Amino acid sequence: MQEVIKRYADRIRAAAADKKPLRLRGGGTKDFYGETPGGEVLDTREYAGIVAYEPTELVITARCGTPLVELEAALSAQGQYLAFEPPHFGPGATVGGMLAAGLSGPRRQAAGAVRDFVLGVRMLDGRGDDLSFGGQVMKNVAGYDVSRPMAGSLGTLGLILEVSLKVPPLPFAEATLKLELPQDKAIEMLNHWGGKPIPISASTWVEGDLTVRLSGAASAIQAARVVIGGESVAPEQAQGYWQDIREQTDVFFRTDKPLWRLSVPSVTPPLALPGEELIEWGGALRWLASNADARTIRDAATQSGGHATLFRGTDKSAGVFTPLAPPLARVHRNLKQAFDPAGVFNPGRMYPDL
Amino acid sequence: MNEGFRLLDPVRQGAAVNVLRAILPAESVLYEPEDTKPYECDGLSAYRALPMVVALPENEEQVSRVLRACHELKLPVVARGAGTGLSGGALPHGKGVLLSLAKMKRILALDPVARVARVQPGVRNLAISEAAAPYGLYYAPDPSSQIACSIGGNVGENAGGVHCLKYGLTVHNVLRVRGCTIEGEAVEFGSEALDVPGYDLLALIMGSEGMLAVATEITVKLVPKPHTARVILAAFDDVEKAGNAAAAMIAAGIIPAGLEMMDQPATRAVEEYVHAGYDLDAAALLLCESDGTVEEVEEEIGRMTAVLKQAGAYDFRISENEAERLKFWSGRKAAFPAMGRISPDYYCMDGTIPRKRLGEVLRFIAEMEKKYGLRCPNVFHAGDGNLHPLILFDANDPEQLHRTEAFAGEVLEKSIEVGGTVTGEHGVGIEKINQMCVQFTPAELEMFRAVKRAFDVDELLNPDKNIPSLHRCAEFGRMHVEGGRLPYPDIPRF
């Protein structure tokens, strides 16, 4: 495997010398996400496999090219899992792509995002240097935390070689409840329950239906059922539903309209925007299928204290991500310069100047 | 570090005082030695330096203007919260400004529905939970210094606590940090939404020891207070058995709210001090806490008890009420002051190790006790592998201090050797800066410096902490080889 790293490093150095950008790519299941990728493909799937897995230490370390399904199968065999429920968006999804995309699924509000579970990263920077940050232990404050920001960096800072993740045990029990509520009332109840010791692990609201998943000790779930009310959803049906939300195979996502992702404070009242909405994360995530112009959508998100991303769409002329405030944009450029001085990694995938 | 670090330059001091007095009221600019003396060290009192000037801003505008002035004059700035840090992160710079955020201690807003609190950096960790208590909410990270330490300092160190395995570290519980760059420009990391566009700079500034920006406002997440909590006090006749019991707990799919271990020397020292009723014959004690609803806790305590029995605990007691729970915890919580009672001084280490290497590391520490002729009881956050060996010594004896430092250096390097880190939650500061040369390669250290320059190109924010220069490492490395054994830190003491 050291041979593969050497080949990658040589390729990076050559690209830097020739000023020829590289497009870091695993299974390509998230090609749709971010600005249109350019550059010559560097396939990360060659560097694959689980390096170390210690269930009793709650840590797994895997190479970038490891198929996400393989990682999840290994965890599941030991009764553990990726609590942030990353979407695969296709059978070819890899561990490296999961980290670079930084996307988290239905459990995000309760359990945390990808970055919350990152313990360490091994990477090649734009000089082809093999660097390791963080580690394989739960608590580590030696040096700056360079590994967590790799989550969601869209491969613009370096080639992620390996990642160590915290992997908690599976919940002892789960149950899903469904109740009819208008949107404003649903947002209100989700925030109200959020302040009570109720083990809500996922929630959606769409077309007047509020669906809530509970995870934890059987007794805690039983107590929460009484508080929340509604009807129980059969376990197999519930499992299928949350899988469809996570993978965006639910009927809501079968739309021809551009799909926007609005990340807002959970208490944000219903957004008066044209189009269809699906709410997740206790109110903190609003999916919007809408033909409204980018500016209207971005303004609504910004005014609520959040931001809007054009998640899926063909016309990306208004930019996929909300532009950064000037001092932050400067820090971003400086960091890009530090990690990738020749600008070879996925240039323009996140912002035109990164 | 050079001599200039501690020599006061009156002309430079006069210029700094004049500029700061134009920004702050006279009583908020301190420069007479009797006024600056209280700031000469943080919780790591072996390292001291008088700051050239102390500035005490009261609001963000003043922070911004002070930083802008320091940037123009190229003055180093060391930000300081409550000064409880244990790694010398807030050790002043003799030629710079000590920026105390102690006056910025207001809770600006608390929203029980959104479950967030917006606070100034000088607010004490515990004060947030106290303010949230009427709503059945609290701020989860609870470092042992929580009655005194400030949230700004918690951000600077990415502070943990006894409940962090289940509830996370500061990085998991802070949504947004507003602050100022060294140029005095206001900047926001994170937001009250769950994510932001661009790089996750909020994660990057967590634990950055005041070297990237100065926080002026912090939004923390508040979480529902569990209905109840109970703790199991389990006794083992062997330290490794106790370590294995912790692993077995995790293997059984249980994440305890708290999982703490003490070895026999630690237990004996604290029992004498607080009379918690600990079993003094036990080689190790394990405290294992469950929290949640009454039914949930009962269910979990049952599972935990089964695991502990299976793992060979020879005795256990389960707290029957809150008073008993607090009594069981009292010894663990008093571990540090108890050491102060049996020894003139103690030196607390902070390595994190993979839990499965615990036995090996404890045996190594026992060998080091013999090698250096110093006692070293151990307390251990068994859930997350964070070990706090406490070396007992007398600081008035320079030779003992010297041995203590060498002892600590060996233990930290052992932590790295077994796949751990030199610091789990106390930070590098000035204390562990040489061990950074062992944990990271020159290319990695260079990257850290580049990250710093991405925020602070002149390297004025808390210089000479956390990230060693390659020159310093080269010196450290040379000593390492020539001495034939591990060296002690070449740090000036004042």
Coordinates of N, CA and C in Angstrom, one line a residue, chain B residues 20 35 38 52 57 59 92 100-101 135 156 158 178 185 190 205 215 226 246 286 290 342 350 367 383 389 433 454 470:
Chain B
L20 N -2.8 52.0 24.6 CA -3.9 51.3 25.3 C -4.7 52.3 26.1
D35 N 0.7 45.4 40.1 CA -0.6 45.2 39.5 C -0.6 44.1 38.4
P38 N -0.5 39.5 39.6 CA -1.5 38.4 39.6 C -1.7 37.7 38.2
M52 N 4.3 42.7 30.1 CA 4.7 44.1 30.0 C 3.6 45.0 30.3
P57 N -10.2 44.8 28.5 CA -11.3 45.4 27.7 C -12.7 44.9 28.3
N59 N -15.7 45.2 26.2 CA -16.6 44.9 25.1 C -15.8 44.5 23.8
P92 N 2.2 34.8 30.3 CA 2.4 36.1 29.6 C 3.7 36.2 28.8
S100 N -6.7 40.3 29.2 CA -7.6 39.5 30.1 C -9.0 39.8 29.7
L101 N -9.8 38.7 29.5 CA -11.2 38.9 29.1 C -12.1 38.7 30.3
Y135 N -34.8 26.1 33.2 CA -35.5 25.6 32.0 C -35.2 24.1 31.8
G156 N -10.5 27.8 23.9 CA -9.1 27.8 23.6 C -8.5 26.5 23.8
N158 N -10.3 23.4 24.0 CA -11.3 22.3 23.7 C -11.5 21.4 24.9
R178 N -17.8 34.1 17.9 CA -17.5 35.4 17.3 C -16.3 35.9 17.9
E185 N -10.3 42.8 13.1 CA -11.5 42.6 12.3 C -12.4 41.6 13.0
G190 N -18.8 29.4 12.6 CA -20.0 28.6 12.9 C -21.2 29.6 12.9
I205 N -10.6 26.4 15.2 CA -10.2 27.3 16.3 C -10.4 26.7 17.7
A215 N -11.7 35.3 21.0 CA -13.1 35.2 21.1 C -13.7 36.3 21.8
P226 N -30.7 15.3 32.4 CA -31.3 14.0 32.6 C -32.1 14.0 33.9
A246 N -13.6 -1.7 31.9 CA -14.0 -0.5 31.1 C -14.2 -0.9 29.6
L286 N -13.4 1.6 40.2 CA -14.1 2.1 38.9 C -15.4 2.8 39.3
S290 N -24.7 6.1 35.2 CA -25.7 6.1 34.2 C -26.7 7.2 34.5
I342 N -0.9 15.4 50.7 CA 0.1 14.4 51.0 C 1.5 14.7 50.5
D350 N -1.3 14.4 31.3 CA -2.5 14.5 30.6 C -2.5 13.6 29.3
E367 N 7.6 1.6 37.0 CA 9.1 1.6 36.8 C 9.7 3.0 37.0
G383 N -13.1 5.9 30.3 CA -14.0 5.8 29.1 C -13.3 6.2 27.9
P389 N -1.6 10.9 35.4 CA -0.7 10.5 36.5 C -0.3 11.8 37.2
I433 N 5.6 21.6 24.9 CA 6.0 22.0 23.6 C 7.1 21.1 23.0
A454 N -2.1 31.6 8.4 CA -3.3 31.9 7.6 C -4.2 32.8 8.3
L470 N 11.0 24.6 14.3 CA 11.9 23.5 13.9 C 13.3 23.6 14.6

